[in-house]
């Protein structure tokens, strides 16, 4: 058995040098922020929240901010070529640039992480407007992805100073998405352990689960993964690297089309996955499908569950169980033309794991898609 739950290696009573209170927001650099925001409103049920651009004094870019419960997504586009945001989109396509984390002291977060070897992205700064003050700082993680540290307990505005409230008459209802459960990074060959070390040493995370290629391989594709968690468990970042298989790993396909390391998927939590996925599908979100045989012996595999099997089978929702309970999950197809970023929708019923029992069925579904793209 190659999966293991690691022990906490910190000394009893040792303070968490980087206290985190969850994901503050996820920022995507995209080719057309106006249209991306509309897609996340119409398809995923986000609401308009805030806007920054030339009208608010930001001359080189526009950003649209949308929110659903505790989920905040920001879509940013450069207004001219030769801009870092434009260069990012040219290289990577649409993708996640910022995984912003809530802290109570942005300057301390920056000092603690950079002194442990984190590479600075943004030195600590204080932003103010009539609604109060926000502290911001940031460091790089894998690829061109960054973590911003956001301190906003003294701020009452819509999003951040520099943004104005964005109100529109188009407000499609919520689909019940609540918060970021975890965000997964794809890194290059032999790069998983260096990034595990980064999260341990620079950010004080620990490795809570490991999967090797005997857990995560199908006939063709293989990968290895380690799940990193911060001290209170609010922030979980699994890290994947490709493993040798008969044909191209799904992680290699990602690395090729993203032109490097980056965020593979963001898992969004719901309290009612059948309702959420029904609505997402009705609004045009496409999901990976598993064969009907997956559901034939589901109860003998995972034990009794509260949900009826037929809607799960109809929607393609997967179920897995660990020592603490079970979880329901489903994966979208990539949400842009490159086979890069996708979303997971997850409902946890006690389980704290990541659906290892579904890897085979899931990866076979991914390979069918890879094969249809000619990338297997
Ligand atoms: Fe996941």
mmCIF file of C-alpha atoms and ligand atoms in Angstrom:
data_model
loop_
_atom_site.group_PDB
_atom_site.id
_atom_site.type_symbol
_atom_site.label_atom_id
_atom_site.label_comp_id
_atom_site.label_asym_id
_atom_site.label_seq_id
_atom_site.Cartn_x
_atom_site.Cartn_y
_atom_site.Cartn_z
ATOM 1 C CA UNK A 1 0.000 0.000 0.000
ATOM 2 C CA UNK A 2 1.743 3.092 -1.161
ATOM 3 C CA UNK A 3 -0.689 5.702 0.138
ATOM 4 C CA UNK A 4 0.218 6.986 3.538
ATOM 5 C CA UNK A 5 -0.991 9.555 5.979
ATOM 6 C CA UNK A 6 2.062 11.379 7.248
ATOM 7 C CA UNK A 7 2.540 12.261 10.872
ATOM 8 C CA UNK A 8 2.782 15.904 11.927
ATOM 9 C CA UNK A 9 6.516 16.461 12.279
ATOM 10 C CA UNK A 10 6.243 19.752 14.150
ATOM 11 C CA UNK A 11 7.091 19.844 17.841
ATOM 12 C CA UNK A 12 4.069 20.012 20.175
ATOM 13 C CA UNK A 13 3.148 23.638 20.772
ATOM 14 C CA UNK A 14 5.360 24.876 17.948
ATOM 15 C CA UNK A 15 3.714 27.996 16.542
ATOM 16 C CA UNK A 16 2.445 28.132 12.951
ATOM 17 C CA UNK A 17 4.683 30.839 11.438
ATOM 18 C CA UNK A 18 2.226 31.381 8.563
ATOM 19 C CA UNK A 19 -1.347 31.306 9.908
ATOM 20 C CA UNK A 20 -3.752 31.146 6.930
ATOM 21 C CA UNK A 21 -7.516 31.564 7.000
ATOM 22 C CA UNK A 22 -8.399 30.047 3.639
ATOM 23 C CA UNK A 23 -8.413 31.196 0.040
ATOM 24 C CA UNK A 24 -9.151 34.909 -0.323
ATOM 25 C CA UNK A 25 -9.535 34.861 -4.098
ATOM 26 C CA UNK A 26 -8.337 33.179 -7.297
ATOM 27 C CA UNK A 27 -7.168 35.471 -10.115
ATOM 28 C CA UNK A 28 -7.137 34.283 -13.708
ATOM 29 C CA UNK A 29 -5.151 36.012 -16.451
ATOM 30 C CA UNK A 30 -7.331 35.685 -19.535
ATOM 31 C CA UNK A 31 -7.645 36.914 -23.099
ATOM 32 C CA UNK A 32 -11.001 38.614 -22.550
ATOM 33 C CA UNK A 33 -11.977 39.356 -18.955
ATOM 34 C CA UNK A 34 -15.382 40.770 -19.849
ATOM 35 C CA UNK A 35 -16.443 37.555 -21.554
ATOM 36 C CA UNK A 36 -14.793 35.291 -18.968
ATOM 37 C CA UNK A 37 -16.712 37.019 -16.153
ATOM 38 C CA UNK A 38 -19.936 36.562 -18.099
ATOM 39 C CA UNK A 39 -19.225 32.825 -18.511
ATOM 40 C CA UNK A 40 -18.595 32.321 -14.798
ATOM 41 C CA UNK A 41 -21.792 34.233 -13.996
ATOM 42 C CA UNK A 42 -23.990 32.442 -16.504
ATOM 43 C CA UNK A 43 -22.498 28.940 -16.313
ATOM 44 C CA UNK A 44 -21.232 28.728 -12.712
ATOM 45 C CA UNK A 45 -23.654 31.086 -10.941
ATOM 46 C CA UNK A 46 -21.266 33.790 -9.745
ATOM 47 C CA UNK A 47 -22.520 37.330 -9.069
ATOM 48 C CA UNK A 48 -20.964 40.605 -10.203
ATOM 49 C CA UNK A 49 -18.907 42.153 -7.411
ATOM 50 C CA UNK A 50 -16.243 44.674 -8.470
ATOM 51 C CA UNK A 51 -14.429 46.170 -11.449
ATOM 52 C CA UNK A 52 -11.134 47.963 -12.054
ATOM 53 C CA UNK A 53 -9.979 49.509 -15.328
ATOM 54 C CA UNK A 54 -9.431 52.820 -17.070
ATOM 55 C CA UNK A 55 -12.628 54.255 -15.527
ATOM 56 C CA UNK A 56 -11.220 53.615 -12.026
ATOM 57 C CA UNK A 57 -7.718 54.908 -12.797
ATOM 58 C CA UNK A 58 -6.121 51.603 -13.859
ATOM 59 C CA UNK A 59 -4.832 52.368 -17.344
ATOM 60 C CA UNK A 60 -3.130 49.176 -18.467
ATOM 61 C CA UNK A 61 -5.589 46.396 -17.621
ATOM 62 C CA UNK A 62 -9.155 45.551 -16.665
ATOM 63 C CA UNK A 63 -10.268 43.215 -13.893
ATOM 64 C CA UNK A 64 -13.765 41.880 -13.255
ATOM 65 C CA UNK A 65 -14.469 40.331 -9.856
ATOM 66 C CA UNK A 66 -17.296 37.850 -9.273
ATOM 67 C CA UNK A 67 -18.395 36.118 -6.101
ATOM 68 C CA UNK A 68 -20.465 33.138 -4.979
ATOM 69 C CA UNK A 69 -20.664 32.530 -1.218
ATOM 70 C CA UNK A 70 -16.991 32.439 -0.063
ATOM 71 C CA UNK A 71 -15.638 32.005 -3.605
ATOM 72 C CA UNK A 72 -14.140 35.081 -5.240
ATOM 73 C CA UNK A 73 -12.779 34.901 -8.791
ATOM 74 C CA UNK A 74 -10.949 37.748 -10.553
ATOM 75 C CA UNK A 75 -10.507 37.869 -14.341
ATOM 76 C CA UNK A 76 -7.799 40.187 -15.639
ATOM 77 C CA UNK A 77 -6.875 41.166 -19.201
ATOM 78 C CA UNK A 78 -4.157 43.534 -20.440
ATOM 79 C CA UNK A 79 -5.332 46.435 -22.585
ATOM 80 C CA UNK A 80 -2.202 46.513 -24.728
ATOM 81 C CA UNK A 81 0.376 44.104 -26.063
ATOM 82 C CA UNK A 82 3.800 43.934 -24.424
ATOM 83 C CA UNK A 83 2.154 43.870 -20.978
ATOM 84 C CA UNK A 84 3.037 41.146 -18.439
ATOM 85 C CA UNK A 85 -0.606 39.993 -18.353
ATOM 86 C CA UNK A 86 -0.686 39.788 -22.172
ATOM 87 C CA UNK A 87 2.636 37.916 -22.177
ATOM 88 C CA UNK A 88 1.264 35.470 -19.588
ATOM 89 C CA UNK A 89 -1.795 34.750 -21.734
ATOM 90 C CA UNK A 90 0.358 34.451 -24.884
ATOM 91 C CA UNK A 91 2.529 31.840 -23.178
ATOM 92 C CA UNK A 92 0.010 29.921 -21.080
ATOM 93 C CA UNK A 93 -3.425 30.660 -22.487
ATOM 94 C CA UNK A 94 -6.092 31.500 -19.922
ATOM 95 C CA UNK A 95 -4.993 30.255 -16.522
ATOM 96 C CA UNK A 96 -4.652 30.840 -12.806
ATOM 97 C CA UNK A 97 -2.081 33.495 -11.908
ATOM 98 C CA UNK A 98 -2.867 34.133 -8.241
ATOM 99 C CA UNK A 99 -3.952 31.852 -5.403
ATOM 100 C CA UNK A 100 -4.544 34.572 -2.793
ATOM 101 C CA UNK A 101 -4.552 33.529 0.848
ATOM 102 C CA UNK A 102 -6.162 35.319 3.789
ATOM 103 C CA UNK A 103 -3.764 36.321 6.563
ATOM 104 C CA UNK A 104 -3.933 38.674 9.508
ATOM 105 C CA UNK A 105 -0.531 40.254 8.804
ATOM 106 C CA UNK A 106 0.579 40.495 5.176
ATOM 107 C CA UNK A 107 3.967 42.011 6.039
ATOM 108 C CA UNK A 108 4.745 39.248 8.542
ATOM 109 C CA UNK A 109 3.672 36.586 6.019
ATOM 110 C CA UNK A 110 6.084 38.055 3.454
ATOM 111 C CA UNK A 111 8.980 38.341 5.948
ATOM 112 C CA UNK A 112 8.484 34.808 7.295
ATOM 113 C CA UNK A 113 8.295 33.204 3.833
ATOM 114 C CA UNK A 114 11.024 35.197 2.077
ATOM 115 C CA UNK A 115 13.483 34.656 4.921
ATOM 116 C CA UNK A 116 12.889 30.905 4.459
ATOM 117 C CA UNK A 117 13.744 31.108 0.775
ATOM 118 C CA UNK A 118 10.464 32.208 -0.862
ATOM 119 C CA UNK A 119 11.007 34.385 -3.947
ATOM 120 C CA UNK A 120 9.291 37.759 -3.585
ATOM 121 C CA UNK A 121 6.573 38.654 -6.082
ATOM 122 C CA UNK A 122 5.284 41.723 -4.244
ATOM 123 C CA UNK A 123 6.844 43.481 -1.283
ATOM 124 C CA UNK A 124 4.432 44.329 1.536
ATOM 125 C CA UNK A 125 2.177 47.265 0.640
ATOM 126 C CA UNK A 126 -0.762 49.057 2.274
ATOM 127 C CA UNK A 127 -3.632 50.049 -0.019
ATOM 128 C CA UNK A 128 -6.236 52.498 1.237
ATOM 129 C CA UNK A 129 -9.457 54.103 0.065
ATOM 130 C CA UNK A 130 -12.549 55.487 1.807
ATOM 131 C CA UNK A 131 -13.564 51.958 2.866
ATOM 132 C CA UNK A 132 -10.407 51.279 4.844
ATOM 133 C CA UNK A 133 -7.064 49.614 4.436
ATOM 134 C CA UNK A 134 -5.751 46.339 2.984
ATOM 135 C CA UNK A 135 -2.298 44.802 3.439
ATOM 136 C CA UNK A 136 -0.898 42.858 0.472
ATOM 137 C CA UNK A 137 2.311 40.974 -0.261
ATOM 138 C CA UNK A 138 3.231 37.971 -2.348
ATOM 139 C CA UNK A 139 5.670 35.222 -3.261
ATOM 140 C CA UNK A 140 6.124 32.971 -6.269
ATOM 141 C CA UNK A 141 5.246 29.291 -6.253
ATOM 142 C CA UNK A 142 5.534 26.773 -9.154
ATOM 143 C CA UNK A 143 5.776 28.124 -12.700
ATOM 144 C CA UNK A 144 4.590 31.727 -12.909
ATOM 145 C CA UNK A 145 1.903 31.142 -10.306
ATOM 146 C CA UNK A 146 1.948 33.324 -7.184
ATOM 147 C CA UNK A 147 0.512 33.376 -3.686
ATOM 148 C CA UNK A 148 -0.674 36.785 -2.535
ATOM 149 C CA UNK A 149 -1.151 37.324 1.196
ATOM 150 C CA UNK A 150 -4.252 39.437 1.818
ATOM 151 C CA UNK A 151 -4.939 41.186 5.122
ATOM 152 C CA UNK A 152 -8.386 42.770 4.982
ATOM 153 C CA UNK A 153 -9.853 42.892 8.502
ATOM 154 C CA UNK A 154 -9.739 46.718 8.341
ATOM 155 C CA UNK A 155 -11.521 46.916 4.992
ATOM 156 C CA UNK A 156 -15.246 47.276 4.220
ATOM 157 C CA UNK A 157 -15.161 47.887 0.449
ATOM 158 C CA UNK A 158 -16.462 45.547 -2.274
ATOM 159 C CA UNK A 159 -13.095 43.933 -3.067
ATOM 160 C CA UNK A 160 -9.833 45.917 -2.865
ATOM 161 C CA UNK A 161 -8.867 49.594 -3.065
ATOM 162 C CA UNK A 162 -8.716 50.545 -6.746
ATOM 163 C CA UNK A 163 -11.892 48.597 -7.532
ATOM 164 C CA UNK A 164 -15.395 49.950 -7.681
ATOM 165 C CA UNK A 165 -18.570 48.045 -7.044
ATOM 166 C CA UNK A 166 -19.836 46.306 -10.194
ATOM 167 C CA UNK A 167 -23.624 46.157 -10.442
ATOM 168 C CA UNK A 168 -25.513 44.793 -13.417
ATOM 169 C CA UNK A 169 -29.079 43.765 -14.158
ATOM 170 C CA UNK A 170 -27.862 40.303 -15.201
ATOM 171 C CA UNK A 171 -27.588 38.160 -12.100
ATOM 172 C CA UNK A 172 -28.123 34.447 -12.760
ATOM 173 C CA UNK A 173 -28.849 32.483 -9.574
ATOM 174 C CA UNK A 174 -26.164 30.692 -7.552
ATOM 175 C CA UNK A 175 -25.414 27.047 -8.281
ATOM 176 C CA UNK A 176 -24.539 26.421 -4.618
ATOM 177 C CA UNK A 177 -20.743 26.585 -4.943
ATOM 178 C CA UNK A 178 -19.298 27.634 -1.587
ATOM 179 C CA UNK A 179 -15.516 27.790 -1.196
ATOM 180 C CA UNK A 180 -12.193 26.477 -2.537
ATOM 181 C CA UNK A 181 -11.653 22.970 -1.130
ATOM 182 C CA UNK A 182 -8.200 22.554 -2.692
ATOM 183 C CA UNK A 183 -6.146 23.749 -5.660
ATOM 184 C CA UNK A 184 -3.837 21.365 -7.510
ATOM 185 C CA UNK A 185 -0.541 22.224 -9.203
ATOM 186 C CA UNK A 186 1.052 20.299 -12.077
ATOM 187 C CA UNK A 187 4.854 20.428 -11.950
ATOM 188 C CA UNK A 188 7.567 18.982 -14.207
ATOM 189 C CA UNK A 189 9.483 15.701 -14.072
ATOM 190 C CA UNK A 190 11.215 15.223 -10.684
ATOM 191 C CA UNK A 191 9.807 18.524 -9.443
ATOM 192 C CA UNK A 192 7.163 17.237 -7.022
ATOM 193 C CA UNK A 193 9.553 16.760 -4.100
ATOM 194 C CA UNK A 194 11.291 20.154 -4.496
ATOM 195 C CA UNK A 195 7.839 21.818 -4.384
ATOM 196 C CA UNK A 196 6.799 19.665 -1.417
ATOM 197 C CA UNK A 197 9.942 20.967 0.288
ATOM 198 C CA UNK A 198 8.999 24.538 -0.673
ATOM 199 C CA UNK A 199 5.566 24.210 0.957
ATOM 200 C CA UNK A 200 7.112 22.577 4.036
ATOM 201 C CA UNK A 201 10.037 24.905 4.541
ATOM 202 C CA UNK A 202 8.851 28.232 3.128
ATOM 203 C CA UNK A 203 5.152 28.049 4.065
ATOM 204 C CA UNK A 204 5.089 25.639 7.031
ATOM 205 C CA UNK A 205 2.749 23.141 5.318
ATOM 206 C CA UNK A 206 2.976 19.399 5.808
ATOM 207 C CA UNK A 207 2.539 16.453 3.477
ATOM 208 C CA UNK A 208 -0.695 14.728 4.569
ATOM 209 C CA UNK A 209 -1.153 12.213 1.722
ATOM 210 C CA UNK A 210 1.031 10.683 -0.974
ATOM 211 C CA UNK A 211 0.076 8.759 -4.088
ATOM 212 C CA UNK A 212 2.594 7.077 -6.339
ATOM 213 C CA UNK A 213 2.220 5.634 -9.787
ATOM 214 C CA UNK A 214 0.952 2.307 -8.448
ATOM 215 C CA UNK A 215 -2.084 4.194 -7.103
ATOM 216 C CA UNK A 216 -2.517 6.490 -10.069
ATOM 217 C CA UNK A 217 -1.903 4.656 -13.252
ATOM 218 C CA UNK A 218 -4.020 3.235 -15.998
ATOM 219 C CA UNK A 219 -2.899 1.343 -19.026
ATOM 220 C CA UNK A 220 -1.419 4.530 -20.460
ATOM 221 C CA UNK A 221 -1.226 7.483 -18.140
ATOM 222 C CA UNK A 222 0.494 7.802 -14.791
ATOM 223 C CA UNK A 223 1.220 10.486 -12.258
ATOM 224 C CA UNK A 224 2.456 10.934 -8.718
ATOM 225 C CA UNK A 225 0.889 13.300 -6.219
ATOM 226 C CA UNK A 226 1.517 14.652 -2.736
ATOM 227 C CA UNK A 227 -1.073 16.647 -0.814
ATOM 228 C CA UNK A 228 0.255 19.619 1.153
ATOM 229 C CA UNK A 229 -1.843 21.161 3.936
ATOM 230 C CA UNK A 230 -1.326 24.210 6.104
ATOM 231 C CA UNK A 231 -1.496 23.916 9.895
ATOM 232 C CA UNK A 232 -5.259 24.360 10.368
ATOM 233 C CA UNK A 233 -6.163 22.424 7.200
ATOM 234 C CA UNK A 234 -7.968 25.383 5.580
ATOM 235 C CA UNK A 235 -5.537 25.432 2.650
ATOM 236 C CA UNK A 236 -4.680 22.251 0.750
ATOM 237 C CA UNK A 237 -2.448 22.130 -2.309
ATOM 238 C CA UNK A 238 -1.886 18.738 -3.946
ATOM 239 C CA UNK A 239 1.175 18.694 -6.243
ATOM 240 C CA UNK A 240 1.250 16.354 -9.275
ATOM 241 C CA UNK A 241 4.179 15.310 -11.421
ATOM 242 C CA UNK A 242 4.081 12.997 -14.436
ATOM 243 C CA UNK A 243 5.196 9.373 -14.117
ATOM 244 C CA UNK A 244 6.410 6.988 -16.797
ATOM 245 C CA UNK A 245 3.574 5.224 -18.586
ATOM 246 C CA UNK A 246 2.982 3.589 -21.920
ATOM 247 C CA UNK A 247 1.896 6.880 -23.419
ATOM 248 C CA UNK A 248 1.800 10.550 -22.562
ATOM 249 C CA UNK A 249 0.657 11.333 -19.027
ATOM 250 C CA UNK A 250 -2.199 13.794 -18.584
ATOM 251 C CA UNK A 251 0.268 15.955 -16.600
ATOM 252 C CA UNK A 252 2.642 16.029 -19.590
ATOM 253 C CA UNK A 253 -0.208 17.102 -21.851
ATOM 254 C CA UNK A 254 -0.935 19.943 -19.433
ATOM 255 C CA UNK A 255 2.735 21.001 -19.205
ATOM 256 C CA UNK A 256 3.010 21.017 -22.992
ATOM 257 C CA UNK A 257 -0.082 23.144 -23.585
ATOM 258 C CA UNK A 258 0.393 25.451 -20.583
ATOM 259 C CA UNK A 259 4.051 25.860 -21.533
ATOM 260 C CA UNK A 260 5.166 24.999 -18.032
ATOM 261 C CA UNK A 261 3.970 24.392 -14.515
ATOM 262 C CA UNK A 262 0.692 25.776 -13.258
ATOM 263 C CA UNK A 263 -2.674 25.166 -11.632
ATOM 264 C CA UNK A 264 -4.340 22.020 -12.992
ATOM 265 C CA UNK A 265 -7.663 22.184 -11.179
ATOM 266 C CA UNK A 266 -9.475 24.072 -8.478
ATOM 267 C CA UNK A 267 -11.921 22.059 -6.371
ATOM 268 C CA UNK A 268 -15.087 23.935 -5.444
ATOM 269 C CA UNK A 269 -17.154 22.741 -2.481
ATOM 270 C CA UNK A 270 -20.934 22.374 -2.437
ATOM 271 C CA UNK A 271 -23.440 21.133 0.158
ATOM 272 C CA UNK A 272 -25.673 19.537 -2.481
ATOM 273 C CA UNK A 273 -23.682 18.121 -5.366
ATOM 274 C CA UNK A 274 -26.694 16.700 -7.217
ATOM 275 C CA UNK A 275 -28.409 20.095 -7.297
ATOM 276 C CA UNK A 276 -25.179 21.970 -8.112
ATOM 277 C CA UNK A 277 -24.086 19.653 -10.930
ATOM 278 C CA UNK A 278 -27.608 19.510 -12.392
ATOM 279 C CA UNK A 279 -27.602 23.306 -12.615
ATOM 280 C CA UNK A 280 -24.046 23.536 -13.935
ATOM 281 C CA UNK A 281 -24.839 20.993 -16.631
ATOM 282 C CA UNK A 282 -28.081 22.763 -17.549
ATOM 283 C CA UNK A 283 -26.051 25.947 -17.968
ATOM 284 C CA UNK A 284 -23.537 24.344 -20.309
ATOM 285 C CA UNK A 285 -20.659 23.189 -18.087
ATOM 286 C CA UNK A 286 -19.260 19.936 -19.516
ATOM 287 C CA UNK A 287 -18.139 17.089 -17.253
ATOM 288 C CA UNK A 288 -16.092 13.932 -17.688
ATOM 289 C CA UNK A 289 -18.293 10.865 -17.914
ATOM 290 C CA UNK A 290 -17.577 7.463 -16.400
ATOM 291 C CA UNK A 291 -19.103 4.286 -17.845
ATOM 292 C CA UNK A 292 -22.424 3.017 -16.337
ATOM 293 C CA UNK A 293 -20.516 -0.005 -14.963
ATOM 294 C CA UNK A 294 -18.953 2.329 -12.365
ATOM 295 C CA UNK A 295 -22.333 2.422 -10.571
ATOM 296 C CA UNK A 296 -23.123 -1.296 -10.731
ATOM 297 C CA UNK A 297 -21.152 -2.291 -7.655
ATOM 298 C CA UNK A 298 -20.812 1.174 -6.110
ATOM 299 C CA UNK A 299 -22.443 0.323 -2.760
ATOM 300 C CA UNK A 300 -20.350 -2.808 -2.329
ATOM 301 C CA UNK A 301 -17.242 -0.659 -2.944
ATOM 302 C CA UNK A 302 -18.065 2.378 -0.798
ATOM 303 C CA UNK A 303 -20.777 1.154 1.584
ATOM 304 C CA UNK A 304 -24.128 2.811 2.264
ATOM 305 C CA UNK A 305 -24.558 6.452 1.258
ATOM 306 C CA UNK A 306 -27.434 8.870 1.839
ATOM 307 C CA UNK A 307 -27.882 9.742 -1.840
ATOM 308 C CA UNK A 308 -29.916 7.816 -4.395
ATOM 309 C CA UNK A 309 -27.645 6.150 -6.919
ATOM 310 C CA UNK A 310 -29.700 7.000 -10.005
ATOM 311 C CA UNK A 311 -29.112 10.811 -10.046
ATOM 312 C CA UNK A 312 -25.426 10.207 -9.311
ATOM 313 C CA UNK A 313 -25.214 7.800 -12.257
ATOM 314 C CA UNK A 314 -27.218 10.111 -14.476
ATOM 315 C CA UNK A 315 -24.867 13.042 -13.750
ATOM 316 C CA UNK A 316 -21.644 10.997 -13.569
ATOM 317 C CA UNK A 317 -20.877 11.899 -9.931
ATOM 318 C CA UNK A 318 -18.189 9.710 -8.323
ATOM 319 C CA UNK A 319 -18.137 8.450 -4.723
ATOM 320 C CA UNK A 320 -15.228 7.404 -2.516
ATOM 321 C CA UNK A 321 -14.824 6.552 1.158
ATOM 322 C CA UNK A 322 -12.006 6.838 3.680
ATOM 323 C CA UNK A 323 -11.774 6.119 7.416
ATOM 324 C CA UNK A 324 -13.689 9.279 8.313
ATOM 325 C CA UNK A 325 -16.595 9.252 5.877
ATOM 326 C CA UNK A 326 -17.273 9.585 2.183
ATOM 327 C CA UNK A 327 -17.087 12.204 -0.536
ATOM 328 C CA UNK A 328 -18.847 12.875 -3.823
ATOM 329 C CA UNK A 329 -16.937 14.472 -6.683
ATOM 330 C CA UNK A 330 -17.034 15.204 -10.405
ATOM 331 C CA UNK A 331 -14.547 16.810 -12.788
ATOM 332 C CA UNK A 332 -15.290 19.272 -15.563
ATOM 333 C CA UNK A 333 -13.683 19.156 -18.954
ATOM 334 C CA UNK A 334 -11.074 21.906 -19.468
ATOM 335 C CA UNK A 335 -12.766 25.314 -19.335
ATOM 336 C CA UNK A 336 -10.668 26.838 -22.116
ATOM 337 C CA UNK A 337 -9.551 25.598 -25.538
ATOM 338 C CA UNK A 338 -6.140 24.431 -24.347
ATOM 339 C CA UNK A 339 -6.371 21.149 -22.365
ATOM 340 C CA UNK A 340 -5.200 22.865 -19.181
ATOM 341 C CA UNK A 341 -7.338 24.176 -16.283
ATOM 342 C CA UNK A 342 -10.495 22.360 -15.174
ATOM 343 C CA UNK A 343 -12.701 22.335 -12.075
ATOM 344 C CA UNK A 344 -13.672 19.681 -9.577
ATOM 345 C CA UNK A 345 -16.995 19.914 -7.748
ATOM 346 C CA UNK A 346 -16.798 18.189 -4.358
ATOM 347 C CA UNK A 347 -19.151 17.454 -1.483
ATOM 348 C CA UNK A 348 -17.510 16.037 1.630
ATOM 349 C CA UNK A 349 -19.491 13.871 4.014
ATOM 350 C CA UNK A 350 -16.771 13.358 6.588
ATOM 351 C CA UNK A 351 -14.038 12.191 4.221
ATOM 352 C CA UNK A 352 -10.860 14.273 4.282
ATOM 353 C CA UNK A 353 -9.180 12.503 1.360
ATOM 354 C CA UNK A 354 -9.217 13.165 -2.393
ATOM 355 C CA UNK A 355 -11.015 10.260 -4.061
ATOM 356 C CA UNK A 356 -8.206 7.784 -4.616
ATOM 357 C CA UNK A 357 -10.735 5.016 -5.301
ATOM 358 C CA UNK A 358 -11.934 7.002 -8.327
ATOM 359 C CA UNK A 359 -8.544 7.602 -9.915
ATOM 360 C CA UNK A 360 -8.713 4.669 -12.292
ATOM 361 C CA UNK A 361 -12.230 5.393 -13.611
ATOM 362 C CA UNK A 362 -11.425 9.071 -13.756
ATOM 363 C CA UNK A 363 -8.108 8.755 -15.554
ATOM 364 C CA UNK A 364 -9.607 6.424 -18.100
ATOM 365 C CA UNK A 365 -12.198 9.142 -18.768
ATOM 366 C CA UNK A 366 -9.400 11.732 -19.083
ATOM 367 C CA UNK A 367 -7.534 9.474 -21.504
ATOM 368 C CA UNK A 368 -10.593 9.132 -23.722
ATOM 369 C CA UNK A 369 -10.599 12.954 -23.973
ATOM 370 C CA UNK A 370 -6.799 13.081 -24.503
ATOM 371 C CA UNK A 371 -7.121 10.500 -27.231
ATOM 372 C CA UNK A 372 -9.887 12.480 -28.934
ATOM 373 C CA UNK A 373 -7.475 15.463 -28.990
ATOM 374 C CA UNK A 374 -4.724 13.280 -30.494
ATOM 375 C CA UNK A 375 -2.512 13.834 -27.439
ATOM 376 C CA UNK A 376 -2.226 10.309 -26.088
HETATM 377 FE FE1 LIG B 1 -8.945 17.421 -6.651
#
